[in-house]
Amino acid sequence: MKRTILLTLMFIISMTAISFAQSDKGKEMEKMSKAEKKALKQAEMKANKDSLLQIIENKQWVLEAYQLQGKYGQTFNLSPTTNFVAVKGDRNVWQFAFNGLIGWNGIGGITIDGKVTKYEVSPGKKAKSAISIRMNTMAPGTGPANIIMTVTSDGHARATVSGAFSNDRLTFTGKLSPLEMSNIYKGTSLF
């Protein structure tokens, strides 16, 4: 009984301290002028964009997709763990998988593992403007594919994969992250 009361009191005290800490931060933000807030936001966006540009230029990134859109606009919500577009050096992997289905990669979809043959990055002029990536890949079994990707300064990305593999187009939407910090599971490649 004493232990329960003690734990309850500790919880109440810690929650009170957290709420005061949050309200102090809010008061500091209220004291800042509109120009200071805008400058702070611009600096934060620039820092985010610079870190994203660094991993993109190093070719060590993964787009963990939570949504896939087909050629005619059908949209599917997906698990970011098994649906991604990744680049590691001169290698490229793109994979999509649907839960509960059987697919060529063993997890309900397709995994294409290929080589990057062309890689262009356009960083954009302003801190707010998106980073554009254009790359051509070659994979056994599917042939050449074009990937056009845009990344905003907050890390949201959209990659459109199109190629000669059936004259189809897939659009992956998700969050861009460094390869070493990603949580992806790669299925079996086609060839």
PDB file of C-alpha atoms in Angstrom:
ATOM      1  CA  MET A   1       0.000   0.000   0.000  1.00  0.00           C
ATOM      2  CA  LYS A   2       2.789   2.404   0.969  1.00  0.00           C
ATOM      3  CA  ARG A   3       4.617   1.522  -2.217  1.00  0.00           C
ATOM      4  CA  THR A   4       1.559   2.306  -4.369  1.00  0.00           C
ATOM      5  CA  ILE A   5       1.046   5.667  -2.666  1.00  0.00           C
ATOM      6  CA  LEU A   6       4.740   6.488  -3.036  1.00  0.00           C
ATOM      7  CA  LEU A   7       4.717   5.605  -6.749  1.00  0.00           C
ATOM      8  CA  THR A   8       1.563   7.672  -7.300  1.00  0.00           C
ATOM      9  CA  LEU A   9       3.111  10.696  -5.571  1.00  0.00           C
ATOM     10  CA  MET A  10       6.332  10.360  -7.595  1.00  0.00           C
ATOM     11  CA  PHE A  11       4.304  10.199 -10.808  1.00  0.00           C
ATOM     12  CA  ILE A  12       2.282  13.305  -9.903  1.00  0.00           C
ATOM     13  CA  ILE A  13       5.415  15.257  -8.951  1.00  0.00           C
ATOM     14  CA  SER A  14       7.229  14.296 -12.159  1.00  0.00           C
ATOM     15  CA  MET A  15       4.226  15.217 -14.325  1.00  0.00           C
ATOM     16  CA  THR A  16       3.971  18.592 -12.580  1.00  0.00           C
ATOM     17  CA  ALA A  17       7.665  19.271 -13.223  1.00  0.00           C
ATOM     18  CA  ILE A  18       7.288  18.333 -16.888  1.00  0.00           C
ATOM     19  CA  SER A  19       4.284  20.607 -17.332  1.00  0.00           C
ATOM     20  CA  PHE A  20       6.159  23.549 -15.774  1.00  0.00           C
ATOM     21  CA  ALA A  21       9.142  22.914 -18.059  1.00  0.00           C
ATOM     22  CA  GLN A  22       6.871  22.941 -21.099  1.00  0.00           C
ATOM     23  CA  SER A  23       5.116  26.134 -20.033  1.00  0.00           C
ATOM     24  CA  ASP A  24       8.486  27.888 -19.526  1.00  0.00           C
ATOM     25  CA  LYS A  25       9.467  27.000 -23.086  1.00  0.00           C
ATOM     26  CA  GLY A  26       6.144  28.358 -24.351  1.00  0.00           C
ATOM     27  CA  LYS A  27       6.690  31.633 -22.493  1.00  0.00           C
ATOM     28  CA  GLU A  28      10.127  31.989 -24.081  1.00  0.00           C
ATOM     29  CA  MET A  29       8.601  31.512 -27.533  1.00  0.00           C
ATOM     30  CA  GLU A  30       5.926  34.136 -26.772  1.00  0.00           C
ATOM     31  CA  LYS A  31       8.608  36.658 -25.816  1.00  0.00           C
ATOM     32  CA  MET A  32      10.374  36.255 -29.161  1.00  0.00           C
ATOM     33  CA  SER A  33       9.382  38.691 -31.857  1.00  0.00           C
ATOM     34  CA  LYS A  34       7.944  37.565 -35.167  1.00  0.00           C
ATOM     35  CA  ALA A  35      11.235  38.303 -36.968  1.00  0.00           C
ATOM     36  CA  GLU A  36      13.219  36.269 -34.433  1.00  0.00           C
ATOM     37  CA  LYS A  37      10.830  33.326 -34.811  1.00  0.00           C
ATOM     38  CA  LYS A  38      11.128  33.507 -38.591  1.00  0.00           C
ATOM     39  CA  ALA A  39      14.933  33.678 -38.427  1.00  0.00           C
ATOM     40  CA  LEU A  40      15.009  30.709 -36.038  1.00  0.00           C
ATOM     41  CA  LYS A  41      12.760  28.688 -38.341  1.00  0.00           C
ATOM     42  CA  GLN A  42      14.894  29.579 -41.397  1.00  0.00           C
ATOM     43  CA  ALA A  43      18.080  28.532 -39.575  1.00  0.00           C
ATOM     44  CA  GLU A  44      16.483  25.241 -38.549  1.00  0.00           C
ATOM     45  CA  MET A  45      15.303  24.553 -42.115  1.00  0.00           C
ATOM     46  CA  LYS A  46      18.778  25.351 -43.489  1.00  0.00           C
ATOM     47  CA  ALA A  47      20.444  22.996 -40.991  1.00  0.00           C
ATOM     48  CA  ASN A  48      17.980  20.199 -41.843  1.00  0.00           C
ATOM     49  CA  LYS A  49      18.478  20.718 -45.566  1.00  0.00           C
ATOM     50  CA  ASP A  50      22.273  20.713 -45.211  1.00  0.00           C
ATOM     51  CA  SER A  51      22.240  17.421 -43.284  1.00  0.00           C
ATOM     52  CA  LEU A  52      19.890  15.842 -45.855  1.00  0.00           C
ATOM     53  CA  LEU A  53      22.051  17.106 -48.705  1.00  0.00           C
ATOM     54  CA  GLN A  54      25.100  15.551 -47.038  1.00  0.00           C
ATOM     55  CA  ILE A  55      23.588  12.037 -46.922  1.00  0.00           C
ATOM     56  CA  ILE A  56      22.178  12.404 -50.451  1.00  0.00           C
ATOM     57  CA  GLU A  57      25.530  13.436 -51.917  1.00  0.00           C
ATOM     58  CA  ASN A  58      27.282  10.624 -50.016  1.00  0.00           C
ATOM     59  CA  LYS A  59      24.793   8.155 -51.558  1.00  0.00           C
ATOM     60  CA  GLN A  60      23.947   6.604 -48.178  1.00  0.00           C
ATOM     61  CA  TRP A  61      20.183   7.080 -47.787  1.00  0.00           C
ATOM     62  CA  VAL A  62      16.856   5.299 -47.700  1.00  0.00           C
ATOM     63  CA  LEU A  63      13.339   6.541 -48.382  1.00  0.00           C
ATOM     64  CA  GLU A  64      11.118   4.571 -45.994  1.00  0.00           C
ATOM     65  CA  ALA A  65       7.772   4.656 -47.780  1.00  0.00           C
ATOM     66  CA  TYR A  66       4.484   4.677 -45.920  1.00  0.00           C
ATOM     67  CA  GLN A  67       2.453   5.094 -49.107  1.00  0.00           C
ATOM     68  CA  LEU A  68       2.622   3.701 -52.643  1.00  0.00           C
ATOM     69  CA  GLN A  69       0.724   5.100 -55.609  1.00  0.00           C
ATOM     70  CA  GLY A  70       0.181   3.184 -58.832  1.00  0.00           C
ATOM     71  CA  LYS A  71       0.025   4.301 -62.433  1.00  0.00           C
ATOM     72  CA  TYR A  72      -3.682   5.199 -62.338  1.00  0.00           C
ATOM     73  CA  GLY A  73      -3.657   6.856 -58.920  1.00  0.00           C
ATOM     74  CA  GLN A  74      -4.531   3.907 -56.676  1.00  0.00           C
ATOM     75  CA  THR A  75      -2.996   4.590 -53.271  1.00  0.00           C
ATOM     76  CA  PHE A  76      -1.913   1.944 -50.769  1.00  0.00           C
ATOM     77  CA  ASN A  77      -0.826   2.577 -47.180  1.00  0.00           C
ATOM     78  CA  LEU A  78       2.207   0.451 -46.380  1.00  0.00           C
ATOM     79  CA  SER A  79       4.722  -0.486 -43.729  1.00  0.00           C
ATOM     80  CA  PRO A  80       7.936   1.595 -44.007  1.00  0.00           C
ATOM     81  CA  THR A  81       9.977  -1.402 -42.867  1.00  0.00           C
ATOM     82  CA  THR A  82       9.375  -3.389 -46.058  1.00  0.00           C
ATOM     83  CA  ASN A  83       8.679  -0.602 -48.586  1.00  0.00           C
ATOM     84  CA  PHE A  84      11.588   1.594 -49.537  1.00  0.00           C
ATOM     85  CA  VAL A  85      13.939   3.073 -52.107  1.00  0.00           C
ATOM     86  CA  ALA A  86      17.581   2.920 -51.006  1.00  0.00           C
ATOM     87  CA  VAL A  87      20.974   3.939 -52.359  1.00  0.00           C
ATOM     88  CA  LYS A  88      24.292   2.717 -50.984  1.00  0.00           C
ATOM     89  CA  GLY A  89      27.210   3.870 -53.091  1.00  0.00           C
ATOM     90  CA  ASP A  90      26.620   2.706 -56.647  1.00  0.00           C
ATOM     91  CA  ARG A  91      23.950   0.161 -55.634  1.00  0.00           C
ATOM     92  CA  ASN A  92      20.210   0.828 -55.619  1.00  0.00           C
ATOM     93  CA  VAL A  93      17.385  -1.210 -54.100  1.00  0.00           C
ATOM     94  CA  TRP A  94      13.691  -0.515 -54.360  1.00  0.00           C
ATOM     95  CA  GLN A  95      11.139  -2.778 -52.820  1.00  0.00           C
ATOM     96  CA  PHE A  96       7.436  -2.900 -52.169  1.00  0.00           C
ATOM     97  CA  ALA A  97       5.532  -5.521 -50.226  1.00  0.00           C
ATOM     98  CA  PHE A  98       1.944  -5.947 -49.126  1.00  0.00           C
ATOM     99  CA  ASN A  99       1.138  -7.561 -45.785  1.00  0.00           C
ATOM    100  CA  GLY A 100      -0.616 -10.898 -46.020  1.00  0.00           C
ATOM    101  CA  LEU A 101       0.239 -11.574 -49.666  1.00  0.00           C
ATOM    102  CA  ILE A 102       2.717 -13.890 -51.341  1.00  0.00           C
ATOM    103  CA  GLY A 103       5.262 -12.252 -53.613  1.00  0.00           C
ATOM    104  CA  TRP A 104       8.484 -12.908 -55.463  1.00  0.00           C
ATOM    105  CA  ASN A 105      10.625 -11.496 -52.662  1.00  0.00           C
ATOM    106  CA  GLY A 106       9.206 -13.740 -49.922  1.00  0.00           C
ATOM    107  CA  ILE A 107       7.449 -10.918 -48.064  1.00  0.00           C
ATOM    108  CA  GLY A 108       4.567 -10.156 -50.399  1.00  0.00           C
ATOM    109  CA  GLY A 109       6.002  -8.038 -53.184  1.00  0.00           C
ATOM    110  CA  ILE A 110       9.014  -7.370 -55.386  1.00  0.00           C
ATOM    111  CA  THR A 111      12.619  -6.409 -54.592  1.00  0.00           C
ATOM    112  CA  ILE A 112      14.728  -4.888 -57.366  1.00  0.00           C
ATOM    113  CA  ASP A 113      18.468  -4.702 -56.677  1.00  0.00           C
ATOM    114  CA  GLY A 114      20.451  -2.847 -59.322  1.00  0.00           C
ATOM    115  CA  LYS A 115      23.313  -0.542 -60.125  1.00  0.00           C
ATOM    116  CA  VAL A 116      23.093   3.257 -60.294  1.00  0.00           C
ATOM    117  CA  THR A 117      24.313   4.353 -63.733  1.00  0.00           C
ATOM    118  CA  LYS A 118      23.568   8.086 -63.468  1.00  0.00           C
ATOM    119  CA  TYR A 119      23.063  10.215 -60.331  1.00  0.00           C
ATOM    120  CA  GLU A 120      22.284  13.955 -60.344  1.00  0.00           C
ATOM    121  CA  VAL A 121      21.447  16.143 -57.341  1.00  0.00           C
ATOM    122  CA  SER A 122      19.918  19.642 -57.574  1.00  0.00           C
ATOM    123  CA  PRO A 123      19.901  21.268 -54.121  1.00  0.00           C
ATOM    124  CA  GLY A 124      17.581  24.199 -54.873  1.00  0.00           C
ATOM    125  CA  LYS A 125      18.382  27.850 -54.278  1.00  0.00           C
ATOM    126  CA  LYS A 126      16.612  28.619 -50.984  1.00  0.00           C
ATOM    127  CA  ALA A 127      16.375  26.839 -47.633  1.00  0.00           C
ATOM    128  CA  LYS A 128      12.668  26.204 -48.307  1.00  0.00           C
ATOM    129  CA  SER A 129      13.133  24.750 -51.794  1.00  0.00           C
ATOM    130  CA  ALA A 130      13.205  20.990 -52.277  1.00  0.00           C
ATOM    131  CA  ILE A 131      16.217  18.870 -53.179  1.00  0.00           C
ATOM    132  CA  SER A 132      15.792  17.017 -56.488  1.00  0.00           C
ATOM    133  CA  ILE A 133      17.467  13.726 -57.325  1.00  0.00           C
ATOM    134  CA  ARG A 134      17.441  12.115 -60.761  1.00  0.00           C
ATOM    135  CA  MET A 135      19.003   8.726 -61.221  1.00  0.00           C
ATOM    136  CA  ASN A 136      19.058   5.955 -63.744  1.00  0.00           C
ATOM    137  CA  THR A 137      19.457   2.376 -62.593  1.00  0.00           C
ATOM    138  CA  MET A 138      20.043  -0.944 -64.298  1.00  0.00           C
ATOM    139  CA  ALA A 139      18.838  -4.192 -62.756  1.00  0.00           C
ATOM    140  CA  PRO A 140      18.928  -7.740 -64.107  1.00  0.00           C
ATOM    141  CA  GLY A 141      15.496  -8.969 -65.104  1.00  0.00           C
ATOM    142  CA  THR A 142      13.821  -5.563 -65.203  1.00  0.00           C
ATOM    143  CA  GLY A 143      16.305  -3.556 -67.239  1.00  0.00           C
ATOM    144  CA  PRO A 144      16.692   0.204 -66.934  1.00  0.00           C
ATOM    145  CA  ALA A 145      14.614   2.305 -64.568  1.00  0.00           C
ATOM    146  CA  ASN A 146      14.425   6.058 -63.949  1.00  0.00           C
ATOM    147  CA  ILE A 147      13.936   7.392 -60.437  1.00  0.00           C
ATOM    148  CA  ILE A 148      12.974  11.034 -59.917  1.00  0.00           C
ATOM    149  CA  MET A 149      12.827  12.125 -56.302  1.00  0.00           C
ATOM    150  CA  THR A 150      12.110  15.333 -54.384  1.00  0.00           C
ATOM    151  CA  VAL A 151      13.015  15.846 -50.729  1.00  0.00           C
ATOM    152  CA  THR A 152      11.737  18.744 -48.614  1.00  0.00           C
ATOM    153  CA  SER A 153      13.821  20.321 -45.863  1.00  0.00           C
ATOM    154  CA  ASP A 154      11.863  18.447 -43.180  1.00  0.00           C
ATOM    155  CA  GLY A 155      12.812  15.073 -44.699  1.00  0.00           C
ATOM    156  CA  HIS A 156       9.577  14.164 -46.451  1.00  0.00           C
ATOM    157  CA  ALA A 157      10.295  12.621 -49.833  1.00  0.00           C
ATOM    158  CA  ARG A 158       8.505  11.409 -52.933  1.00  0.00           C
ATOM    159  CA  ALA A 159      10.182   9.097 -55.466  1.00  0.00           C
ATOM    160  CA  THR A 160       8.678   8.107 -58.811  1.00  0.00           C
ATOM    161  CA  VAL A 161      10.084   4.929 -60.345  1.00  0.00           C
ATOM    162  CA  SER A 162       9.395   4.326 -64.021  1.00  0.00           C
ATOM    163  CA  GLY A 163      11.030   2.111 -66.574  1.00  0.00           C
ATOM    164  CA  ALA A 164      10.872  -0.501 -69.260  1.00  0.00           C
ATOM    165  CA  PHE A 165       9.759  -3.246 -66.844  1.00  0.00           C
ATOM    166  CA  SER A 166       6.124  -2.910 -67.958  1.00  0.00           C
ATOM    167  CA  ASN A 167       5.850   0.748 -68.900  1.00  0.00           C
ATOM    168  CA  ASP A 168       4.428   1.300 -65.436  1.00  0.00           C
ATOM    169  CA  ARG A 169       5.053   3.960 -62.803  1.00  0.00           C
ATOM    170  CA  LEU A 170       5.196   3.656 -59.007  1.00  0.00           C
ATOM    171  CA  THR A 171       5.388   6.589 -56.599  1.00  0.00           C
ATOM    172  CA  PHE A 172       6.809   6.028 -53.124  1.00  0.00           C
ATOM    173  CA  THR A 173       5.985   8.635 -50.455  1.00  0.00           C
ATOM    174  CA  GLY A 174       7.734   8.637 -47.088  1.00  0.00           C
ATOM    175  CA  LYS A 175      10.566   9.930 -44.948  1.00  0.00           C
ATOM    176  CA  LEU A 176      14.220  10.134 -46.002  1.00  0.00           C
ATOM    177  CA  SER A 177      16.795   8.987 -43.464  1.00  0.00           C
ATOM    178  CA  PRO A 178      20.463   7.965 -43.358  1.00  0.00           C
ATOM    179  CA  LEU A 179      21.043   4.326 -44.264  1.00  0.00           C
ATOM    180  CA  GLU A 180      22.653   3.465 -40.920  1.00  0.00           C
ATOM    181  CA  MET A 181      19.636   4.838 -39.002  1.00  0.00           C
ATOM    182  CA  SER A 182      17.007   3.061 -41.077  1.00  0.00           C
ATOM    183  CA  ASN A 183      14.885   0.139 -39.984  1.00  0.00           C
ATOM    184  CA  ILE A 184      14.287  -1.697 -43.255  1.00  0.00           C
ATOM    185  CA  TYR A 185      13.974  -5.384 -44.065  1.00  0.00           C
ATOM    186  CA  LYS A 186      15.126  -6.428 -47.521  1.00  0.00           C
ATOM    187  CA  GLY A 187      13.451  -9.392 -49.165  1.00  0.00           C
ATOM    188  CA  THR A 188      14.947 -11.733 -51.755  1.00  0.00           C
ATOM    189  CA  SER A 189      15.954 -10.013 -55.005  1.00  0.00           C
ATOM    190  CA  LEU A 190      14.509 -11.207 -58.307  1.00  0.00           C
ATOM    191  CA  PHE A 191      17.807 -12.238 -59.911  1.00  0.00           C
TER     192      PHE A 191
END
